[in-house]
PDB file of C-alpha atoms in Angstrom:
ATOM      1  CA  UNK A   1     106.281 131.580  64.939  1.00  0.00           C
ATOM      2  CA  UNK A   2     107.848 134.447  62.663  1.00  0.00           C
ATOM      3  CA  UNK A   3     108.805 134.813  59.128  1.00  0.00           C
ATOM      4  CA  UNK A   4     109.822 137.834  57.622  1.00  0.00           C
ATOM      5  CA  UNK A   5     111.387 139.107  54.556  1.00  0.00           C
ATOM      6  CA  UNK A   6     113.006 141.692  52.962  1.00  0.00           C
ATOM      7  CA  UNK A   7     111.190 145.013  52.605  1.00  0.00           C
ATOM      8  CA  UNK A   8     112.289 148.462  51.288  1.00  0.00           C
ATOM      9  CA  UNK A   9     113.165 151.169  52.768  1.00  0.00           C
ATOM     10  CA  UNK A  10     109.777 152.743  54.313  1.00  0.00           C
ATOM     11  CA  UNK A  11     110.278 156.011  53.641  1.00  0.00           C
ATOM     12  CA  UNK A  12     110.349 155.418  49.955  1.00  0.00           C
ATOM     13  CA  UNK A  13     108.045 152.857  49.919  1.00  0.00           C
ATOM     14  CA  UNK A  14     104.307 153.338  48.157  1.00  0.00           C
ATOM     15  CA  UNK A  15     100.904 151.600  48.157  1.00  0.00           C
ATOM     16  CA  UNK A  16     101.521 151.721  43.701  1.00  0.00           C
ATOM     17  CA  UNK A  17     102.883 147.927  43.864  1.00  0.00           C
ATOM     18  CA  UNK A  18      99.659 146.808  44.099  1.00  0.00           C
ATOM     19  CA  UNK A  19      99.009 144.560  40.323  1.00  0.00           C
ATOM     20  CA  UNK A  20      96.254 145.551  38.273  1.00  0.00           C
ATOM     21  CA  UNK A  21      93.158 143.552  38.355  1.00  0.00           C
ATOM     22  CA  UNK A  22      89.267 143.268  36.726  1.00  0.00           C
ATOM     23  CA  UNK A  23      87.104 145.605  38.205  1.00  0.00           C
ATOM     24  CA  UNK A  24      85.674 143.894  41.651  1.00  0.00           C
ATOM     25  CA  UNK A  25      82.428 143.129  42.325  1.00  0.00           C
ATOM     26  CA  UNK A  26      81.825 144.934  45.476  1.00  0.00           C
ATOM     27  CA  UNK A  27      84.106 146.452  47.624  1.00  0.00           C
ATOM     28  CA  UNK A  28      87.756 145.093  48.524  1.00  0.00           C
ATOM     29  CA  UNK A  29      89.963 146.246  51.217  1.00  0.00           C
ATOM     30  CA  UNK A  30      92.800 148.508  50.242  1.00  0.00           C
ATOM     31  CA  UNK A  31      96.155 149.512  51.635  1.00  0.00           C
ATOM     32  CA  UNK A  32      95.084 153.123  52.078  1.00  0.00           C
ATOM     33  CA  UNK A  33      94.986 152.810  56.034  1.00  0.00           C
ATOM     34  CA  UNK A  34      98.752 151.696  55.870  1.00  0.00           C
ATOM     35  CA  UNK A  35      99.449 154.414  53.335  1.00  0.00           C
ATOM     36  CA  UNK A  36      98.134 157.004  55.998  1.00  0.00           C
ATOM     37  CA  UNK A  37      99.630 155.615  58.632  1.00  0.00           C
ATOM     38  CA  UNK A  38     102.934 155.098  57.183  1.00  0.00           C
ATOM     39  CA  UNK A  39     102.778 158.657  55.938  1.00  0.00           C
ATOM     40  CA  UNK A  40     102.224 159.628  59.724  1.00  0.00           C
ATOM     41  CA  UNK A  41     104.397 157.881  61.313  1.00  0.00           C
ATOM     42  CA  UNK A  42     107.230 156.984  59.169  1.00  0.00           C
ATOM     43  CA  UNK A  43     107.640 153.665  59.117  1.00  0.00           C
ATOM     44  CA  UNK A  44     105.724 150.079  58.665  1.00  0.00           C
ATOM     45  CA  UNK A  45     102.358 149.452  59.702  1.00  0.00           C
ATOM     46  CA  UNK A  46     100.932 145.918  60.711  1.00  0.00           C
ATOM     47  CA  UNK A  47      97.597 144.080  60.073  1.00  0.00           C
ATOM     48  CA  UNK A  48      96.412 141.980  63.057  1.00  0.00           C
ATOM     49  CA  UNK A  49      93.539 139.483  63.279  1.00  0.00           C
ATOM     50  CA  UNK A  50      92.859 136.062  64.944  1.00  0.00           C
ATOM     51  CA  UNK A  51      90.808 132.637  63.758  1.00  0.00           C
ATOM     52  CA  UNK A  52      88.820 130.553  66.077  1.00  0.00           C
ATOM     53  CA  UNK A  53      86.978 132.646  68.774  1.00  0.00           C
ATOM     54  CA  UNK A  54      83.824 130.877  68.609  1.00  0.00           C
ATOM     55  CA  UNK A  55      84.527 127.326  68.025  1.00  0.00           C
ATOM     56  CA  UNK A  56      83.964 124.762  70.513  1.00  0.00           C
ATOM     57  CA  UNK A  57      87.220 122.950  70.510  1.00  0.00           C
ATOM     58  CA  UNK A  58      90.615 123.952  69.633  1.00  0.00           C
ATOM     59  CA  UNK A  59      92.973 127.167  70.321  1.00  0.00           C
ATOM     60  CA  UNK A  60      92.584 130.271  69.361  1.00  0.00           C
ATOM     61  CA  UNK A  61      95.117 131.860  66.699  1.00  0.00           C
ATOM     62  CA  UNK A  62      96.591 135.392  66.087  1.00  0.00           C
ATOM     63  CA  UNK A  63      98.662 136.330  62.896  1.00  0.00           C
ATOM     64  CA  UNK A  64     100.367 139.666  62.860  1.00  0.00           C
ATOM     65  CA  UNK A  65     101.397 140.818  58.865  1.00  0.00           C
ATOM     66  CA  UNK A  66     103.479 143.351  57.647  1.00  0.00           C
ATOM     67  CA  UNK A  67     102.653 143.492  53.803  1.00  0.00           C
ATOM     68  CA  UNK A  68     105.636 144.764  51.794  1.00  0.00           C
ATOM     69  CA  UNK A  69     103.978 147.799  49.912  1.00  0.00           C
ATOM     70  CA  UNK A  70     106.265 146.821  46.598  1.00  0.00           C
ATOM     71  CA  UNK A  71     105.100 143.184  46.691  1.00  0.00           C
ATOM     72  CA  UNK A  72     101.346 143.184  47.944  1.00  0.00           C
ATOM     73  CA  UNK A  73      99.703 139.530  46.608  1.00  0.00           C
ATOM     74  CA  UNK A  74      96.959 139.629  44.853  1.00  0.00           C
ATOM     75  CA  UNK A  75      93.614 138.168  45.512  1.00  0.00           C
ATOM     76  CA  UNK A  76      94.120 139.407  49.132  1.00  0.00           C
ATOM     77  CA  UNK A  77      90.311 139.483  51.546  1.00  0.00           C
ATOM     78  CA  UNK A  78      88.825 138.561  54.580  1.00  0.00           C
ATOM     79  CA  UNK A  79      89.256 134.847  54.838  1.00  0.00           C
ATOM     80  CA  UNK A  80      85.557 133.804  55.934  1.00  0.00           C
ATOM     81  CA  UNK A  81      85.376 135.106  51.845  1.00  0.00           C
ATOM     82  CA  UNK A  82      87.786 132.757  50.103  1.00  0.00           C
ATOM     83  CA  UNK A  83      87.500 129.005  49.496  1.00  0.00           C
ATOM     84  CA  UNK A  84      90.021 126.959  50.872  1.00  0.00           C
ATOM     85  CA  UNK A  85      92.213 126.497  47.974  1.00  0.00           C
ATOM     86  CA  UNK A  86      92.442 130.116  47.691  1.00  0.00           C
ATOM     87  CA  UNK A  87      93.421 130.333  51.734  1.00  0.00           C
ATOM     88  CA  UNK A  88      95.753 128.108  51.008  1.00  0.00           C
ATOM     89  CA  UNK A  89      97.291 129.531  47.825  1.00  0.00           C
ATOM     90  CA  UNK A  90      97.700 133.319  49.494  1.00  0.00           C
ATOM     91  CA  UNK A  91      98.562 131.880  52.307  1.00  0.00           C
ATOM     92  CA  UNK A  92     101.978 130.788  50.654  1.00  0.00           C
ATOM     93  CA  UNK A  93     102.453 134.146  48.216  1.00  0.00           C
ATOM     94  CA  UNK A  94     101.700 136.140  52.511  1.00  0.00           C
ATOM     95  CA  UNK A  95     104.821 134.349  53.874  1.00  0.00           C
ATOM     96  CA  UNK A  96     106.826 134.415  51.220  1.00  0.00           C
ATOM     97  CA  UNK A  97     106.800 138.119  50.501  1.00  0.00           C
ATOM     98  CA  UNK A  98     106.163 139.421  54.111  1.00  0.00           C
ATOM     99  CA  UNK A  99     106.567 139.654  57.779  1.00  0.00           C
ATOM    100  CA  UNK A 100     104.621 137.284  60.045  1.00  0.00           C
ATOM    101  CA  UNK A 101     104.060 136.124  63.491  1.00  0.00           C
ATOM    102  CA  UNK A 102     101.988 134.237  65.275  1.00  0.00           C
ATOM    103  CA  UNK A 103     100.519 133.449  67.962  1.00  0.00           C
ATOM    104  CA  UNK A 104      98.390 130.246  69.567  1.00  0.00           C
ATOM    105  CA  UNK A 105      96.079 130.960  72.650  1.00  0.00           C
ATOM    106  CA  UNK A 106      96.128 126.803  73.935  1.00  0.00           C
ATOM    107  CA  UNK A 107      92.857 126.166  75.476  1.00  0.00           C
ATOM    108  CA  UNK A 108      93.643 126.144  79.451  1.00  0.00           C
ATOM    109  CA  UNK A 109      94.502 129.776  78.574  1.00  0.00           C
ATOM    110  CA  UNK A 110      90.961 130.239  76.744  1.00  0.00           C
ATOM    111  CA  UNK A 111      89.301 128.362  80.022  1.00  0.00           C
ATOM    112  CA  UNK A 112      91.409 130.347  82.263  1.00  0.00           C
ATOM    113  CA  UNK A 113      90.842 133.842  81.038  1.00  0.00           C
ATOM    114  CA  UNK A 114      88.247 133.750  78.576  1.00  0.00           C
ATOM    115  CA  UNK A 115      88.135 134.073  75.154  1.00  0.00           C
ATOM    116  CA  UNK A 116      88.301 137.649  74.572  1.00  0.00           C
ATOM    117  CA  UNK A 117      91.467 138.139  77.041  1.00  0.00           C
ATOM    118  CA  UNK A 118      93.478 135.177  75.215  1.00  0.00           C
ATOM    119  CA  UNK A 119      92.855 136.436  71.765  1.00  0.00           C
ATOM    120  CA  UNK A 120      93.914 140.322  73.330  1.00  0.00           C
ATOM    121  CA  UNK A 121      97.147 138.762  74.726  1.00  0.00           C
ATOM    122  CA  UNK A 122      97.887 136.434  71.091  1.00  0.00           C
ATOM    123  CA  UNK A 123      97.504 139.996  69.630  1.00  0.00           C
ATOM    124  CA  UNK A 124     100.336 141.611  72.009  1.00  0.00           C
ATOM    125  CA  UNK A 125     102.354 138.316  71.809  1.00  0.00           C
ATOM    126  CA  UNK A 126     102.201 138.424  68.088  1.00  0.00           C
ATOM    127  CA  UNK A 127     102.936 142.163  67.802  1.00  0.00           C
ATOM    128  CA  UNK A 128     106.239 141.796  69.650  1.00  0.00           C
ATOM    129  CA  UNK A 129     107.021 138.311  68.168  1.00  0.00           C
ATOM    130  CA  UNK A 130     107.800 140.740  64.827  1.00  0.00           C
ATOM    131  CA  UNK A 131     110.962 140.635  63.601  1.00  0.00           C
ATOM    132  CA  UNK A 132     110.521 143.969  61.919  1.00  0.00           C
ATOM    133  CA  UNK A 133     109.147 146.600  64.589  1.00  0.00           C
ATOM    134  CA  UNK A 134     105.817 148.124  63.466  1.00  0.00           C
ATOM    135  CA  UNK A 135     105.428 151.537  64.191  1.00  0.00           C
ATOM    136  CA  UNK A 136     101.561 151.505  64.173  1.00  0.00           C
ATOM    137  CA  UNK A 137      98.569 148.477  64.353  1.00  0.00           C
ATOM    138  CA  UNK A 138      95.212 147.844  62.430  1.00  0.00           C
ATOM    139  CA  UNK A 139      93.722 145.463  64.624  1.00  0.00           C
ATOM    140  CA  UNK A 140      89.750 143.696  63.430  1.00  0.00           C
ATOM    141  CA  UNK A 141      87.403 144.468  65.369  1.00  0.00           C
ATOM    142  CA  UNK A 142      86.016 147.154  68.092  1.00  0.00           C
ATOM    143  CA  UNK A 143      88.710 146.578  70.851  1.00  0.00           C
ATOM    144  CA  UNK A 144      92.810 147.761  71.187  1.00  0.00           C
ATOM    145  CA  UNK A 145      94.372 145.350  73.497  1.00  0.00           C
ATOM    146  CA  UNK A 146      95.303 147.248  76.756  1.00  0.00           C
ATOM    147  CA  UNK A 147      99.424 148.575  76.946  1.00  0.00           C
ATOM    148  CA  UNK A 148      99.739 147.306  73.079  1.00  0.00           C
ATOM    149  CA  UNK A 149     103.373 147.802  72.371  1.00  0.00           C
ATOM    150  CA  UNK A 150     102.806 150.575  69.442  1.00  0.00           C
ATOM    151  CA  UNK A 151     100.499 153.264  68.251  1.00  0.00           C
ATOM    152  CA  UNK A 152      97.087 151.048  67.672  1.00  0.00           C
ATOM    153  CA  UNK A 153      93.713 151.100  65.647  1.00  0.00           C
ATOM    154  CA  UNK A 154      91.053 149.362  66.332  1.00  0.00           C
ATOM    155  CA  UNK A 155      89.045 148.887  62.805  1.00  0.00           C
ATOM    156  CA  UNK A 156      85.144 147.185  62.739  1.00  0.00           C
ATOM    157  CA  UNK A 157      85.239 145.253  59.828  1.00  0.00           C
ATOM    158  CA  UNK A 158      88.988 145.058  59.125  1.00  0.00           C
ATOM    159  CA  UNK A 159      89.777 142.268  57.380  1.00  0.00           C
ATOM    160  CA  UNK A 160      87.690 143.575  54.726  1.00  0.00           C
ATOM    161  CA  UNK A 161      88.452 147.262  54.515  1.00  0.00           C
ATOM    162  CA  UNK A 162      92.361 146.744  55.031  1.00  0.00           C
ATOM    163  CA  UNK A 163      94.828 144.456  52.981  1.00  0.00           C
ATOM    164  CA  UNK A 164      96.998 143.759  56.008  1.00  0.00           C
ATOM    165  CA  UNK A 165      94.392 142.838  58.133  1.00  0.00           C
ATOM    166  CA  UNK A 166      92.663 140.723  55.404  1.00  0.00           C
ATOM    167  CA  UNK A 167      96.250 138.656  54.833  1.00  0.00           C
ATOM    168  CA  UNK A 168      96.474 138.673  58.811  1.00  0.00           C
ATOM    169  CA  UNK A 169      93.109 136.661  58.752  1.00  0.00           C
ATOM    170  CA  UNK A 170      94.356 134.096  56.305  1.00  0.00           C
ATOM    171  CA  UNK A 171      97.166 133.693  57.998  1.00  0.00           C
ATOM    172  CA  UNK A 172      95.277 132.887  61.129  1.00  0.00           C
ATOM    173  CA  UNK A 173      93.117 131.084  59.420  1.00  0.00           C
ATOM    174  CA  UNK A 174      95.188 128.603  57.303  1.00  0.00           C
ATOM    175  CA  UNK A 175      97.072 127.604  60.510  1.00  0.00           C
ATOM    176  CA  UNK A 176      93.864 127.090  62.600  1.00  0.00           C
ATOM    177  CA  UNK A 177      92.894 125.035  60.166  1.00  0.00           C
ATOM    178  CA  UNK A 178      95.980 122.790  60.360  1.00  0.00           C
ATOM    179  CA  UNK A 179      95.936 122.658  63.899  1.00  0.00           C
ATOM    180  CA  UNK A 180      92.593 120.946  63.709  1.00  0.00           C
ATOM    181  CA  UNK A 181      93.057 118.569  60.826  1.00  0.00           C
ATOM    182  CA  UNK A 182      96.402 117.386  62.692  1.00  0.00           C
ATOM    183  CA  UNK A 183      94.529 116.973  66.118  1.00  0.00           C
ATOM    184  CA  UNK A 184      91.541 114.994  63.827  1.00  0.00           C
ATOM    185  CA  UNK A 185      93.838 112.328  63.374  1.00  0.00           C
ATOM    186  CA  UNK A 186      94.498 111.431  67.034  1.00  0.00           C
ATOM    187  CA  UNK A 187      90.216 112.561  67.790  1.00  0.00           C
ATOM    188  CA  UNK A 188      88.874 111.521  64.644  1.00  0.00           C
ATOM    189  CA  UNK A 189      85.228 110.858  66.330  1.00  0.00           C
ATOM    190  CA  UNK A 190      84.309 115.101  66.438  1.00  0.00           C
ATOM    191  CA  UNK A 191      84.897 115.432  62.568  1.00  0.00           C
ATOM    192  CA  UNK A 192      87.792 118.491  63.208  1.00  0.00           C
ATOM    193  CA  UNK A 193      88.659 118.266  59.636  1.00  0.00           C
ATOM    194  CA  UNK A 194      85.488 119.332  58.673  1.00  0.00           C
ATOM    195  CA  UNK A 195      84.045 121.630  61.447  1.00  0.00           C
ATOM    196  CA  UNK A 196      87.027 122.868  62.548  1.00  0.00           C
ATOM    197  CA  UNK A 197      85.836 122.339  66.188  1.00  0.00           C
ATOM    198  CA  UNK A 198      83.027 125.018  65.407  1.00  0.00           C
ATOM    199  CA  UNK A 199      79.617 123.579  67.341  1.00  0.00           C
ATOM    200  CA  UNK A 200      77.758 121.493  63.936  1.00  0.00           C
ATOM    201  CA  UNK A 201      75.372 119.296  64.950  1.00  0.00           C
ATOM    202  CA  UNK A 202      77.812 116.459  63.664  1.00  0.00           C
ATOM    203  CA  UNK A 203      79.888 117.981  67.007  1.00  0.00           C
ATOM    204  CA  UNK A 204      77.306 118.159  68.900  1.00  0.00           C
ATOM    205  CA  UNK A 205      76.219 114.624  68.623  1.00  0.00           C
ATOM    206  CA  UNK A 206      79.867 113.201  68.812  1.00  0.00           C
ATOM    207  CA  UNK A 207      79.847 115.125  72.058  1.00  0.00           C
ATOM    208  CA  UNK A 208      76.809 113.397  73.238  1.00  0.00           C
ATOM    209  CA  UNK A 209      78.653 110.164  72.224  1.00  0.00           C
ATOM    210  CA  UNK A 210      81.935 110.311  73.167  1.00  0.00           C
ATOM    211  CA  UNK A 211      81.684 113.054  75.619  1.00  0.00           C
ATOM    212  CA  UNK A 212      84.615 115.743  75.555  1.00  0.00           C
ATOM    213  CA  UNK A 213      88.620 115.518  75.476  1.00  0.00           C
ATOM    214  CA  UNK A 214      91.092 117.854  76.243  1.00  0.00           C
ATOM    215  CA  UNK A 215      91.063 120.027  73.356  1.00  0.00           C
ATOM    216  CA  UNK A 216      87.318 121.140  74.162  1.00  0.00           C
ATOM    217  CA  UNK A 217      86.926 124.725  75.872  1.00  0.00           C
ATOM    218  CA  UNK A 218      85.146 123.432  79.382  1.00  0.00           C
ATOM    219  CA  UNK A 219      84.413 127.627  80.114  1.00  0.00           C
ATOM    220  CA  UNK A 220      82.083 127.483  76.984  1.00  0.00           C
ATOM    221  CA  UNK A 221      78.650 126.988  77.740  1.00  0.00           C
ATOM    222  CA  UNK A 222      77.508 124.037  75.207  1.00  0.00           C
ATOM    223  CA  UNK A 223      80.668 122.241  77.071  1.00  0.00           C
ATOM    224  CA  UNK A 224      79.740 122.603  80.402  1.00  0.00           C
ATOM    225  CA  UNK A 225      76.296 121.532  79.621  1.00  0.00           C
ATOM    226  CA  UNK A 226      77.528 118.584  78.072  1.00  0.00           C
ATOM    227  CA  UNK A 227      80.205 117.924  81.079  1.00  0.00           C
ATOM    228  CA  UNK A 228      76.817 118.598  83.506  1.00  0.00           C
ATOM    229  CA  UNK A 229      74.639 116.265  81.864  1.00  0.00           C
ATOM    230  CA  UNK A 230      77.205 113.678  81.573  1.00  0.00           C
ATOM    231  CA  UNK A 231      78.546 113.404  85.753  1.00  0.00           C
ATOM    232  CA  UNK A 232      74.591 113.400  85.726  1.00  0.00           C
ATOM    233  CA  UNK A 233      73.966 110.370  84.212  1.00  0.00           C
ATOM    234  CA  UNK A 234      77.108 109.013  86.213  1.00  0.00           C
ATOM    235  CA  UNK A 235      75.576 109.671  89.252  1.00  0.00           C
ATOM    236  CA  UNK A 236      72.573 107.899  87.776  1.00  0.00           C
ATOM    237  CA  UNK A 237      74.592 104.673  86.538  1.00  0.00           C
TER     238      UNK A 237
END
């Protein structure tokens, strides 16, 4: 999935778009990483993230975002941070001013090569799903996907230090979300519009009660305990 708009001309573009606001409480991620690395490199720099690496269910989602520096929403932070609503709201102002893509890690790709390779590969597939080449990554977290297509930094923390990242995790976010309310209508016994697939006890006894479906992650240790215990008590029957 991609979306992108028009941006200006790189070279001439600036981090000064950004709107005024009230002093923050605490600190708020900025776009001076971009601004250095656009400096550097001439040219646009994208935010990377994913949503959904610990749940128990569900896929795992990657959202690449190149902000345009004259059009920067407001409001913009690490998603874990922001109600809902306000998700939901810069999730709309992100793709309408900006360029997106994203990718889905499905779950037989999470079972087949583990959680940490799928989201690595939705972070490659979403950097070249781009319709405006980036000439350098921020990517959250400790870890730079091996043969990334571009110049790549890895940042601890980066949804909340760096605006691009921070819209990148909304964007992941906000569709994760979706995915899960959809797929609660067809499995409305695990509660996915409320835990997200994430293991709540409400999940866990569901699972205990229903057992698992498709869209659980069998390679995930509460799963395959629940899969054990439940060909046990087949055996038993």
């Amino acid at each position: 999935m991609t979306c992108c708009q028009s941006a200006p001309t790189w070279q001439q573009s600036s981090p000064m778009g950004l709107a005024q606001e009230s002093p923050p409480i605490g600190p708020l991620p900025s776009f001076d990483l971009e601004a250095e690395l656009m400096d550097e490199f001439q040219g646009p720099v994208v935010g990377i993230d994913e949503a959904g690496r610990g749940p128990w269910a569900g896929p795992v989602v990657v959202a690449a975002v190149i902000l345009n520096p004259d059009r920067i929403p407001e409001g913009l932070n690490d998603s874990k941070l922001l109600t809902a609503e306000t998700r939901e709201d810069r999730y709309a102002e992100i793709m309408a001013t900006s360029c997106v893509a994203i990718a889905i890690g499905q779950v037989r790709r999470i079972d087949r090569d583990n959680i940490l390779q799928a989201s690595l590969w939705g972070m490659r597939l979403a950097y070249r799903s781009l319709e405006t080449p980036a000439v350098a990554a921020l990517i959250d977290g400790n870890i730079v996907p091996r043969r990334f297509p571009c110049r790549a930094r890895a940042v601890v923390g980066g949804d909340g230090r760096s605006l691009s990242v921070a819209a990148a995790s909304i964007v992941a976010k906000v569709t994760r979300d979706r995915i899960m309310v959809k797929l609660s209508r067809r499995y409305r016994s695990y509660a996915w519009e409320s835990n997200k697939g994430y293991g709540t006890p409400e999940h866990a006894r569901a699972i205990k009660k229903h057992g698992v479906c498709t869209h659980h992650r069998r390679s995930f240790s509460p799963i395959e305990e629940a899969l054990r215990l439940l060909n046990e008590s087949a055996r038993e029957i």
